């Protein structure tokens, strides 16, 4: 039970690669505002889930996109060794992942989550003060989205981090609610159900393709725009960062792991740009290091250097190479969708909605359509796929009755 004096709902989408928040006043539930003002950049619904710590990993020097800005460090004329960039720390909460992203020795991932939430809280408080001056945090219901398959104890860890970050205190413990990412996505997709002629008792599948996890849920639309969960929600570690990893492994084979490591240390931003460029063009690429990534060249040595010099510093990334980088993640996503469709009678699922940043990938779009267009009438990619989770989570906070029933995965009962 939450406090009765709740005036505003704030949802936080703490993502593996990008995080954001949205808010709405209970009096105007249709006016959900997704924040797009981040220090460093405006206009994007999320900022990087990244922290730049000092040498002792104690103080946060920068967060979000600015944590990755090499320029800031150059300007300060300090060495990279004096800093630690921490990313993808959300994955430390995943009980299935064997090789977790590296963290500095003795560094507790919970500190990173708490520190990140503290920074996020600063922006949230500024936004709330601008919109509703005088509003106290005690009058805010916070909704935090979590991956589908996370065990209940991860919520306890997150609750502790949220508490330490100062969002809630002893008196307002009940002002924090959790929602699974696919459920939040499904609530967001309610707004487009009518565009696809879905009617009462029709069933749809939602796939949230994020940076770390891909999460699925099958829901039936009920009277009064409510949702019933039909199958046990599932998920897998097959988000877009696993494609990034494959790309980096490929690049490491061409330029040497050491060179790539040094480049990452010294020119992190350039490396990120390179990954993004690669991501947006699913096609063979002639990667000209001299024009696209000249900062990498000085680190390359030995035979690899001779070879690349002979090839005028051009690395050919063939179609099959790109395909090989994407396919492990794409195949896992296809398997997860297939399993969800198999768990209900044929043709029961009328529509499939894909959201999350990875759903913007043209290759993913094509493969999903090819694989399932015979089985699912409508396969759609709703607008604002990156903000879908956070918007759905606010809607949930505003009206929790939207969920008529859930399947409890750990006991396979009905909630
Ligand atoms: N055009 C695109 N093609 C492929 N991937 C993209 C594209 N645009 C964004 N992405 C990927 O989407 C990811 C961000 O998506 P999103 O914000 O949904 O993930 P997340 O919330 O950080 O992760 P998770 O939900 O798994 O914790 C980025 O890592 C980026 O690589
Ligand atoms: Mg996400």
Tab-separated table of C-alpha atoms and ligand atoms in Angstrom:
chain	number	residue	atom	x	y	z
A	1	UNK	CA	0.000	0.000	0.000
A	2	UNK	CA	1.327	3.410	-0.883
A	3	UNK	CA	0.816	6.714	0.868
A	4	UNK	CA	-2.562	8.322	0.187
A	5	UNK	CA	-1.012	11.739	-0.353
A	6	UNK	CA	0.680	10.745	-3.600
A	7	UNK	CA	0.425	13.569	-6.131
A	8	UNK	CA	2.989	12.630	-8.737
A	9	UNK	CA	4.285	9.391	-10.229
A	10	UNK	CA	7.906	9.167	-11.337
A	11	UNK	CA	9.072	6.071	-13.197
A	12	UNK	CA	12.737	5.241	-13.584
A	13	UNK	CA	13.970	2.981	-16.346
A	14	UNK	CA	17.378	1.894	-15.092
A	15	UNK	CA	18.725	0.288	-18.250
A	16	UNK	CA	21.891	-1.654	-18.960
A	17	UNK	CA	23.124	0.915	-21.468
A	18	UNK	CA	20.756	3.878	-21.157
A	19	UNK	CA	18.513	5.116	-18.345
A	20	UNK	CA	15.760	7.666	-18.077
A	21	UNK	CA	12.710	8.798	-16.178
A	22	UNK	CA	9.241	10.091	-16.832
A	23	UNK	CA	6.630	11.689	-14.615
A	24	UNK	CA	2.978	12.650	-14.454
A	25	UNK	CA	0.669	14.379	-12.018
A	26	UNK	CA	-2.228	12.216	-10.882
A	27	UNK	CA	-4.629	15.033	-11.779
A	28	UNK	CA	-3.533	14.911	-15.441
A	29	UNK	CA	-2.754	11.239	-16.049
A	30	UNK	CA	-2.665	11.632	-19.821
A	31	UNK	CA	0.210	14.111	-19.624
A	32	UNK	CA	3.168	11.787	-19.174
A	33	UNK	CA	6.403	13.695	-19.630
A	34	UNK	CA	9.557	11.813	-20.539
A	35	UNK	CA	12.620	13.754	-19.461
A	36	UNK	CA	14.895	14.817	-22.290
A	37	UNK	CA	17.108	17.318	-20.436
A	38	UNK	CA	20.402	15.807	-19.432
A	39	UNK	CA	23.576	17.626	-18.628
A	40	UNK	CA	25.643	17.275	-21.730
A	41	UNK	CA	22.777	16.846	-24.134
A	42	UNK	CA	19.127	17.677	-24.635
A	43	UNK	CA	16.451	15.994	-26.651
A	44	UNK	CA	17.032	12.303	-25.904
A	45	UNK	CA	14.718	10.210	-23.716
A	46	UNK	CA	17.628	8.507	-21.950
A	47	UNK	CA	21.227	9.103	-20.992
A	48	UNK	CA	24.064	6.579	-20.784
A	49	UNK	CA	24.138	4.285	-17.781
A	50	UNK	CA	27.736	5.235	-17.105
A	51	UNK	CA	29.779	6.691	-14.267
A	52	UNK	CA	33.226	8.249	-14.237
A	53	UNK	CA	34.932	7.757	-10.878
A	54	UNK	CA	38.113	9.215	-9.457
A	55	UNK	CA	41.232	7.064	-9.036
A	56	UNK	CA	39.961	5.558	-5.757
A	57	UNK	CA	36.558	4.768	-7.238
A	58	UNK	CA	35.110	6.857	-4.500
A	59	UNK	CA	33.800	10.098	-5.968
A	60	UNK	CA	31.655	10.294	-9.069
A	61	UNK	CA	33.243	12.871	-11.350
A	62	UNK	CA	30.710	12.632	-14.158
A	63	UNK	CA	27.725	10.565	-15.026
A	64	UNK	CA	25.559	9.796	-18.051
A	65	UNK	CA	26.893	10.741	-21.448
A	66	UNK	CA	29.458	13.096	-19.925
A	67	UNK	CA	31.091	10.159	-18.132
A	68	UNK	CA	32.159	8.932	-21.545
A	69	UNK	CA	33.441	12.252	-22.851
A	70	UNK	CA	37.126	11.898	-23.359
A	71	UNK	CA	37.334	15.610	-24.135
A	72	UNK	CA	36.537	16.474	-20.539
A	73	UNK	CA	39.465	14.443	-19.384
A	74	UNK	CA	41.832	15.810	-21.978
A	75	UNK	CA	40.916	19.327	-21.000
A	76	UNK	CA	41.807	18.586	-17.429
A	77	UNK	CA	45.109	17.263	-18.694
A	78	UNK	CA	45.059	14.168	-16.540
A	79	UNK	CA	45.855	10.547	-17.291
A	80	UNK	CA	43.237	7.966	-17.996
A	81	UNK	CA	44.639	5.789	-15.185
A	82	UNK	CA	43.359	8.344	-12.724
A	83	UNK	CA	39.803	7.581	-13.723
A	84	UNK	CA	37.508	4.623	-13.911
A	85	UNK	CA	34.611	4.413	-16.295
A	86	UNK	CA	31.957	2.049	-14.949
A	87	UNK	CA	29.297	0.740	-17.312
A	88	UNK	CA	26.786	-2.079	-17.669
A	89	UNK	CA	26.778	-2.533	-13.877
A	90	UNK	CA	23.081	-3.406	-13.965
A	91	UNK	CA	24.064	-6.842	-15.272
A	92	UNK	CA	25.647	-7.661	-11.906
A	93	UNK	CA	22.106	-8.154	-10.635
A	94	UNK	CA	21.482	-10.927	-13.143
A	95	UNK	CA	21.781	-14.313	-11.506
A	96	UNK	CA	22.247	-16.204	-14.779
A	97	UNK	CA	25.121	-14.258	-16.284
A	98	UNK	CA	28.368	-16.138	-15.853
A	99	UNK	CA	30.912	-13.557	-16.988
A	100	UNK	CA	29.775	-10.283	-15.542
A	101	UNK	CA	31.083	-6.952	-16.895
A	102	UNK	CA	34.400	-6.088	-15.316
A	103	UNK	CA	34.532	-3.747	-12.338
A	104	UNK	CA	37.569	-2.362	-10.511
A	105	UNK	CA	38.882	-4.679	-7.778
A	106	UNK	CA	36.953	-4.484	-4.497
A	107	UNK	CA	34.342	-2.250	-6.093
A	108	UNK	CA	30.784	-3.102	-5.151
A	109	UNK	CA	28.290	-2.830	-8.009
A	110	UNK	CA	25.662	-1.674	-5.503
A	111	UNK	CA	27.713	1.468	-4.946
A	112	UNK	CA	27.549	2.186	-8.673
A	113	UNK	CA	23.773	1.666	-8.751
A	114	UNK	CA	23.297	3.901	-5.694
A	115	UNK	CA	25.624	6.603	-7.036
A	116	UNK	CA	23.896	6.521	-10.403
A	117	UNK	CA	20.486	6.829	-8.753
A	118	UNK	CA	21.753	9.759	-6.653
A	119	UNK	CA	22.717	11.578	-9.855
A	120	UNK	CA	19.409	10.724	-11.471
A	121	UNK	CA	17.629	11.978	-8.356
A	122	UNK	CA	19.260	15.389	-8.821
A	123	UNK	CA	17.689	15.755	-12.277
A	124	UNK	CA	14.367	14.359	-11.064
A	125	UNK	CA	14.217	16.852	-8.194
A	126	UNK	CA	15.028	19.744	-10.534
A	127	UNK	CA	12.256	18.640	-12.888
A	128	UNK	CA	9.716	18.212	-10.088
A	129	UNK	CA	10.590	21.605	-8.640
A	130	UNK	CA	10.092	23.252	-12.038
A	131	UNK	CA	6.779	21.542	-12.691
A	132	UNK	CA	5.274	21.452	-9.221
A	133	UNK	CA	7.095	23.866	-6.886
A	134	UNK	CA	7.030	22.815	-3.265
A	135	UNK	CA	6.214	19.177	-3.985
A	136	UNK	CA	7.902	16.912	-1.458
A	137	UNK	CA	9.462	13.560	-2.376
A	138	UNK	CA	7.064	12.044	0.141
A	139	UNK	CA	4.252	12.903	-2.271
A	140	UNK	CA	5.853	10.985	-5.106
A	141	UNK	CA	5.310	7.363	-6.018
A	142	UNK	CA	8.426	5.909	-7.623
A	143	UNK	CA	8.104	3.010	-10.046
A	144	UNK	CA	11.225	1.126	-11.033
A	145	UNK	CA	11.245	-1.289	-13.955
A	146	UNK	CA	13.173	-4.570	-13.755
A	147	UNK	CA	13.881	-7.366	-16.264
A	148	UNK	CA	11.319	-10.171	-16.486
A	149	UNK	CA	13.418	-12.994	-15.159
A	150	UNK	CA	15.127	-11.354	-12.249
A	151	UNK	CA	14.564	-13.195	-9.017
A	152	UNK	CA	12.622	-11.425	-6.254
A	153	UNK	CA	15.759	-10.857	-4.161
A	154	UNK	CA	17.164	-8.473	-6.810
A	155	UNK	CA	14.264	-6.181	-5.988
A	156	UNK	CA	15.436	-6.137	-2.391
A	157	UNK	CA	18.908	-5.089	-3.562
A	158	UNK	CA	17.437	-2.352	-5.730
A	159	UNK	CA	15.155	-1.217	-2.937
A	160	UNK	CA	18.206	-0.812	-0.714
A	161	UNK	CA	19.977	1.248	-3.420
A	162	UNK	CA	16.886	3.431	-3.933
A	163	UNK	CA	16.705	3.915	-0.175
A	164	UNK	CA	20.384	4.838	0.082
A	165	UNK	CA	20.013	7.238	-2.808
A	166	UNK	CA	17.391	9.063	-0.754
A	167	UNK	CA	14.288	8.528	-2.875
A	168	UNK	CA	12.470	6.892	0.022
A	169	UNK	CA	13.011	6.787	3.780
A	170	UNK	CA	11.731	4.729	6.704
A	171	UNK	CA	8.337	6.451	6.557
A	172	UNK	CA	7.882	6.253	2.801
A	173	UNK	CA	9.033	2.705	2.064
A	174	UNK	CA	5.698	2.030	0.441
A	175	UNK	CA	6.262	4.819	-2.112
A	176	UNK	CA	8.364	2.482	-4.239
A	177	UNK	CA	6.803	-0.022	-6.621
A	178	UNK	CA	8.429	-2.379	-9.091
A	179	UNK	CA	7.172	-3.440	-12.485
A	180	UNK	CA	8.756	-5.830	-14.941
A	181	UNK	CA	10.059	-4.263	-18.146
A	182	UNK	CA	7.836	-6.293	-20.491
A	183	UNK	CA	4.777	-5.484	-18.397
A	184	UNK	CA	5.583	-1.767	-18.575
A	185	UNK	CA	6.059	-2.171	-22.330
A	186	UNK	CA	2.710	-3.980	-22.591
A	187	UNK	CA	0.933	-1.145	-20.776
A	188	UNK	CA	2.550	1.329	-23.158
A	189	UNK	CA	1.399	-0.788	-26.100
A	190	UNK	CA	-2.211	-0.542	-24.850
A	191	UNK	CA	-2.203	2.904	-26.439
A	192	UNK	CA	-1.640	1.433	-29.898
A	193	UNK	CA	-3.886	-1.648	-29.619
A	194	UNK	CA	-6.796	0.169	-31.264
A	195	UNK	CA	-4.563	1.271	-34.169
A	196	UNK	CA	-4.155	-2.425	-34.958
A	197	UNK	CA	-7.821	-3.333	-34.485
A	198	UNK	CA	-7.203	-5.364	-31.357
A	199	UNK	CA	-10.431	-5.951	-29.471
A	200	UNK	CA	-11.478	-7.256	-26.092
A	201	UNK	CA	-10.113	-10.751	-25.437
A	202	UNK	CA	-7.484	-10.436	-28.161
A	203	UNK	CA	-3.999	-11.490	-27.165
A	204	UNK	CA	-0.702	-9.835	-28.057
A	205	UNK	CA	2.985	-10.445	-27.484
A	206	UNK	CA	5.359	-7.690	-26.391
A	207	UNK	CA	9.113	-7.985	-26.843
A	208	UNK	CA	11.349	-5.410	-25.158
A	209	UNK	CA	14.674	-5.541	-26.963
A	210	UNK	CA	17.061	-3.627	-24.698
A	211	UNK	CA	20.792	-3.211	-24.479
A	212	UNK	CA	21.287	-6.006	-21.946
A	213	UNK	CA	18.184	-8.174	-21.810
A	214	UNK	CA	15.312	-8.992	-24.131
A	215	UNK	CA	12.063	-9.495	-22.201
A	216	UNK	CA	8.784	-10.983	-23.393
A	217	UNK	CA	5.221	-11.171	-22.186
A	218	UNK	CA	1.911	-12.347	-23.673
A	219	UNK	CA	-1.132	-10.359	-22.592
A	220	UNK	CA	-4.854	-10.447	-23.228
A	221	UNK	CA	-6.762	-7.216	-23.579
A	222	UNK	CA	-9.743	-7.113	-21.216
A	223	UNK	CA	-12.741	-4.825	-20.836
A	224	UNK	CA	-11.846	-1.357	-19.540
A	225	UNK	CA	-8.348	-1.455	-21.059
A	226	UNK	CA	-7.006	-3.931	-18.527
A	227	UNK	CA	-4.425	-6.613	-19.127
A	228	UNK	CA	-4.205	-10.242	-18.130
A	229	UNK	CA	-0.912	-12.081	-18.308
A	230	UNK	CA	-1.303	-15.270	-20.330
A	231	UNK	CA	2.040	-17.056	-20.151
A	232	UNK	CA	5.021	-16.951	-17.836
A	233	UNK	CA	7.082	-13.929	-18.888
A	234	UNK	CA	10.534	-14.809	-20.140
A	235	UNK	CA	13.749	-13.091	-21.014
A	236	UNK	CA	17.322	-13.610	-22.041
A	237	UNK	CA	20.713	-11.935	-22.068
A	238	UNK	CA	20.689	-11.162	-25.778
A	239	UNK	CA	20.426	-7.364	-25.999
A	240	UNK	CA	22.389	-5.109	-28.317
A	241	UNK	CA	25.503	-4.862	-26.127
A	242	UNK	CA	26.196	-8.515	-26.920
A	243	UNK	CA	26.419	-7.494	-30.578
A	244	UNK	CA	28.764	-4.654	-29.545
A	245	UNK	CA	30.908	-7.258	-27.810
A	246	UNK	CA	31.084	-9.395	-30.965
A	247	UNK	CA	32.051	-6.326	-32.978
A	248	UNK	CA	34.826	-5.504	-30.516
A	249	UNK	CA	36.103	-9.081	-30.620
A	250	UNK	CA	36.191	-8.862	-34.420
A	251	UNK	CA	38.031	-5.554	-34.304
A	252	UNK	CA	40.428	-6.963	-31.709
A	253	UNK	CA	41.371	-9.752	-34.108
A	254	UNK	CA	42.179	-7.164	-36.809
A	255	UNK	CA	44.093	-4.584	-34.766
A	256	UNK	CA	45.223	-6.623	-31.758
A	257	UNK	CA	43.553	-6.930	-28.373
A	258	UNK	CA	46.208	-4.749	-26.760
A	259	UNK	CA	45.731	-1.922	-29.241
A	260	UNK	CA	41.989	-2.088	-28.791
A	261	UNK	CA	42.374	-2.043	-24.999
A	262	UNK	CA	44.660	1.002	-25.116
A	263	UNK	CA	42.325	2.737	-27.538
A	264	UNK	CA	39.412	2.063	-25.199
A	265	UNK	CA	41.354	3.589	-22.312
A	266	UNK	CA	42.442	6.676	-24.193
A	267	UNK	CA	39.718	7.354	-26.716
A	268	UNK	CA	36.589	5.855	-25.287
A	269	UNK	CA	34.298	8.274	-27.040
A	270	UNK	CA	35.783	7.515	-30.465
A	271	UNK	CA	35.245	3.820	-29.820
A	272	UNK	CA	31.605	4.414	-28.893
A	273	UNK	CA	31.117	6.423	-32.073
A	274	UNK	CA	32.615	3.594	-34.065
A	275	UNK	CA	30.264	1.054	-32.466
A	276	UNK	CA	27.267	3.254	-33.184
A	277	UNK	CA	28.259	3.809	-36.767
A	278	UNK	CA	28.557	0.075	-37.181
A	279	UNK	CA	25.180	-0.495	-35.597
A	280	UNK	CA	23.161	1.802	-37.790
A	281	UNK	CA	24.366	0.284	-41.039
A	282	UNK	CA	23.755	-3.403	-41.285
A	283	UNK	CA	25.776	-3.825	-44.435
A	284	UNK	CA	29.331	-4.600	-45.470
A	285	UNK	CA	31.554	-1.766	-44.294
A	286	UNK	CA	34.912	-0.609	-45.516
A	287	UNK	CA	36.207	0.653	-42.220
A	288	UNK	CA	38.889	3.158	-43.105
A	289	UNK	CA	40.849	3.635	-39.895
A	290	UNK	CA	42.560	6.765	-41.207
A	291	UNK	CA	39.266	8.598	-41.655
A	292	UNK	CA	37.008	6.879	-39.104
A	293	UNK	CA	39.285	6.046	-36.262
A	294	UNK	CA	42.750	7.533	-36.686
A	295	UNK	CA	43.372	7.610	-32.915
A	296	UNK	CA	43.523	3.814	-32.947
A	297	UNK	CA	46.409	3.603	-35.444
A	298	UNK	CA	49.309	4.517	-33.109
A	299	UNK	CA	48.452	1.588	-30.834
A	300	UNK	CA	48.660	-1.045	-33.576
A	301	UNK	CA	51.972	-2.861	-33.844
A	302	UNK	CA	53.799	-5.875	-35.278
A	303	UNK	CA	52.443	-8.060	-38.053
A	304	UNK	CA	48.934	-6.651	-37.759
A	305	UNK	CA	50.332	-3.174	-38.361
A	306	UNK	CA	52.277	-4.334	-41.456
A	307	UNK	CA	49.186	-6.041	-42.817
A	308	UNK	CA	46.926	-3.051	-42.250
A	309	UNK	CA	49.502	-0.691	-43.719
A	310	UNK	CA	49.556	-2.833	-46.865
A	311	UNK	CA	45.767	-2.565	-46.991
A	312	UNK	CA	45.887	1.233	-46.607
A	313	UNK	CA	44.389	0.934	-43.118
A	314	UNK	CA	41.101	-0.320	-44.484
A	315	UNK	CA	39.346	-3.173	-42.675
A	316	UNK	CA	36.751	-4.924	-44.799
A	317	UNK	CA	33.785	-5.996	-42.744
A	318	UNK	CA	31.891	-8.350	-45.055
A	319	UNK	CA	28.176	-9.083	-44.902
A	320	UNK	CA	28.848	-12.459	-43.302
A	321	UNK	CA	31.038	-10.863	-40.647
A	322	UNK	CA	28.257	-8.457	-39.688
A	323	UNK	CA	25.734	-11.280	-39.753
A	324	UNK	CA	27.929	-13.392	-37.489
A	325	UNK	CA	28.088	-10.565	-34.984
A	326	UNK	CA	24.319	-10.109	-34.884
A	327	UNK	CA	23.148	-13.676	-35.245
A	328	UNK	CA	23.854	-15.138	-31.787
A	329	UNK	CA	21.653	-12.436	-30.200
A	330	UNK	CA	19.033	-12.503	-32.981
A	331	UNK	CA	18.750	-16.287	-32.872
A	332	UNK	CA	18.225	-16.221	-29.122
A	333	UNK	CA	15.502	-13.583	-29.532
A	334	UNK	CA	13.824	-15.709	-32.221
A	335	UNK	CA	13.956	-18.741	-29.916
A	336	UNK	CA	12.408	-16.760	-27.062
A	337	UNK	CA	9.572	-15.515	-29.303
A	338	UNK	CA	9.035	-19.004	-30.707
A	339	UNK	CA	8.761	-20.449	-27.177
A	340	UNK	CA	6.170	-17.841	-26.177
A	341	UNK	CA	4.102	-18.496	-29.325
A	342	UNK	CA	4.306	-22.248	-28.736
A	343	UNK	CA	2.988	-21.886	-25.225
A	344	UNK	CA	-0.432	-20.680	-26.454
A	345	UNK	CA	-2.812	-22.226	-29.041
A	346	UNK	CA	-1.921	-21.443	-32.701
A	347	UNK	CA	-3.197	-18.055	-33.972
A	348	UNK	CA	-4.067	-16.924	-30.466
A	349	UNK	CA	-1.466	-14.155	-30.612
A	350	UNK	CA	-2.948	-11.528	-32.946
A	351	UNK	CA	-0.149	-8.985	-32.753
A	352	UNK	CA	3.481	-8.707	-31.774
A	353	UNK	CA	4.888	-5.356	-30.628
A	354	UNK	CA	8.608	-4.777	-30.445
A	355	UNK	CA	10.046	-1.952	-28.339
A	356	UNK	CA	13.423	-1.074	-26.762
A	357	UNK	CA	16.466	0.425	-28.458
A	358	UNK	CA	17.556	-2.780	-30.157
A	359	UNK	CA	14.169	-2.975	-31.930
A	360	UNK	CA	15.411	-0.057	-34.073
A	361	UNK	CA	17.914	-2.340	-35.749
A	362	UNK	CA	16.891	-2.867	-39.390
A	363	UNK	CA	18.400	-6.365	-39.382
A	364	UNK	CA	16.477	-7.396	-36.261
A	365	UNK	CA	13.268	-6.031	-37.811
A	366	UNK	CA	13.803	-8.026	-40.986
A	367	UNK	CA	14.677	-11.280	-39.251
A	368	UNK	CA	11.705	-11.112	-36.884
A	369	UNK	CA	9.317	-10.367	-39.738
A	370	UNK	CA	10.702	-13.180	-41.896
A	371	UNK	CA	10.524	-15.638	-39.014
A	372	UNK	CA	7.041	-14.876	-37.728
A	373	UNK	CA	4.911	-13.202	-40.397
A	374	UNK	CA	3.198	-16.533	-41.112
A	375	UNK	CA	2.239	-16.985	-37.482
A	376	UNK	CA	1.373	-13.489	-36.297
A	377	UNK	CA	-0.974	-11.233	-38.260
A	378	UNK	CA	0.520	-7.905	-37.123
A	379	UNK	CA	4.163	-7.335	-36.294
A	380	UNK	CA	4.559	-3.693	-35.350
A	381	UNK	CA	7.241	-1.410	-33.992
A	382	UNK	CA	5.419	1.311	-32.019
A	383	UNK	CA	6.753	4.866	-31.973
A	384	UNK	CA	9.188	5.980	-29.261
A	385	UNK	CA	10.495	2.461	-28.668
A	386	UNK	CA	13.209	3.634	-26.265
A	387	UNK	CA	10.750	5.514	-24.021
A	388	UNK	CA	8.138	2.724	-24.034
A	389	UNK	CA	9.185	1.169	-20.720
A	390	UNK	CA	9.335	4.350	-18.724
A	391	UNK	CA	6.027	5.624	-20.081
A	392	UNK	CA	4.301	2.315	-19.404
A	393	UNK	CA	5.748	2.320	-15.891
A	394	UNK	CA	4.265	5.770	-15.182
A	395	UNK	CA	0.871	4.590	-16.486
A	396	UNK	CA	1.131	1.659	-14.107
A	397	UNK	CA	1.884	3.952	-11.163
A	398	UNK	CA	-1.126	6.075	-12.063
A	399	UNK	CA	-3.456	3.124	-12.315
A	400	UNK	CA	-2.260	-0.192	-10.942
A	401	UNK	CA	-5.657	-1.759	-11.641
A	402	UNK	CA	-4.608	-1.886	-15.299
A	403	UNK	CA	-3.127	-5.288	-14.483
A	404	UNK	CA	-5.991	-7.652	-13.832
A	405	UNK	CA	-3.829	-10.689	-13.188
A	406	UNK	CA	-0.270	-11.921	-13.442
A	407	UNK	CA	1.313	-15.326	-13.587
A	408	UNK	CA	3.801	-15.701	-10.751
A	409	UNK	CA	6.809	-17.267	-12.474
A	410	UNK	CA	8.388	-18.785	-9.419
A	411	UNK	CA	5.381	-20.842	-8.414
A	412	UNK	CA	3.499	-20.826	-11.714
A	413	UNK	CA	0.394	-19.647	-9.884
A	414	UNK	CA	-1.866	-16.705	-10.586
A	415	UNK	CA	-1.541	-13.472	-8.652
B	1	LIG	N1	19.367	1.739	-34.698
B	1	LIG	C1	19.750	0.882	-33.781
B	1	LIG	N2	20.130	-0.337	-34.148
B	1	LIG	C2	20.529	-1.222	-33.248
B	1	LIG	N3	20.563	-0.994	-31.934
B	1	LIG	C3	20.223	0.209	-31.510
B	1	LIG	C4	19.769	1.221	-32.387
B	1	LIG	N4	19.460	2.304	-31.659
B	1	LIG	C5	19.735	1.986	-30.369
B	1	LIG	N5	20.196	0.733	-30.302
B	1	LIG	C6	20.639	0.003	-29.121
B	1	LIG	O1	19.652	0.084	-28.148
B	1	LIG	C7	20.259	0.044	-26.877
B	1	LIG	C8	19.482	0.868	-25.937
B	1	LIG	O2	18.198	0.336	-25.825
B	1	LIG	P1	17.414	0.440	-24.473
B	1	LIG	O3	17.507	1.819	-23.947
B	1	LIG	O4	16.082	-0.128	-24.740
B	1	LIG	O5	18.279	-0.561	-23.586
B	1	LIG	P2	18.530	-0.557	-22.018
B	1	LIG	O6	17.285	-0.137	-21.335
B	1	LIG	O7	19.770	0.192	-21.743
B	1	LIG	O8	18.846	-2.083	-21.709
B	1	LIG	P3	18.034	-3.163	-20.817
B	1	LIG	O9	16.585	-2.874	-20.969
B	1	LIG	O10	18.410	-4.458	-21.424
B	1	LIG	O11	18.552	-3.008	-19.449
B	1	LIG	C9	21.646	0.627	-27.073
B	1	LIG	O12	22.581	-0.184	-26.394
B	1	LIG	C10	21.890	0.619	-28.550
B	1	LIG	O13	22.978	-0.206	-28.880
B	2	LIG	MG1	15.507	-1.258	-21.049
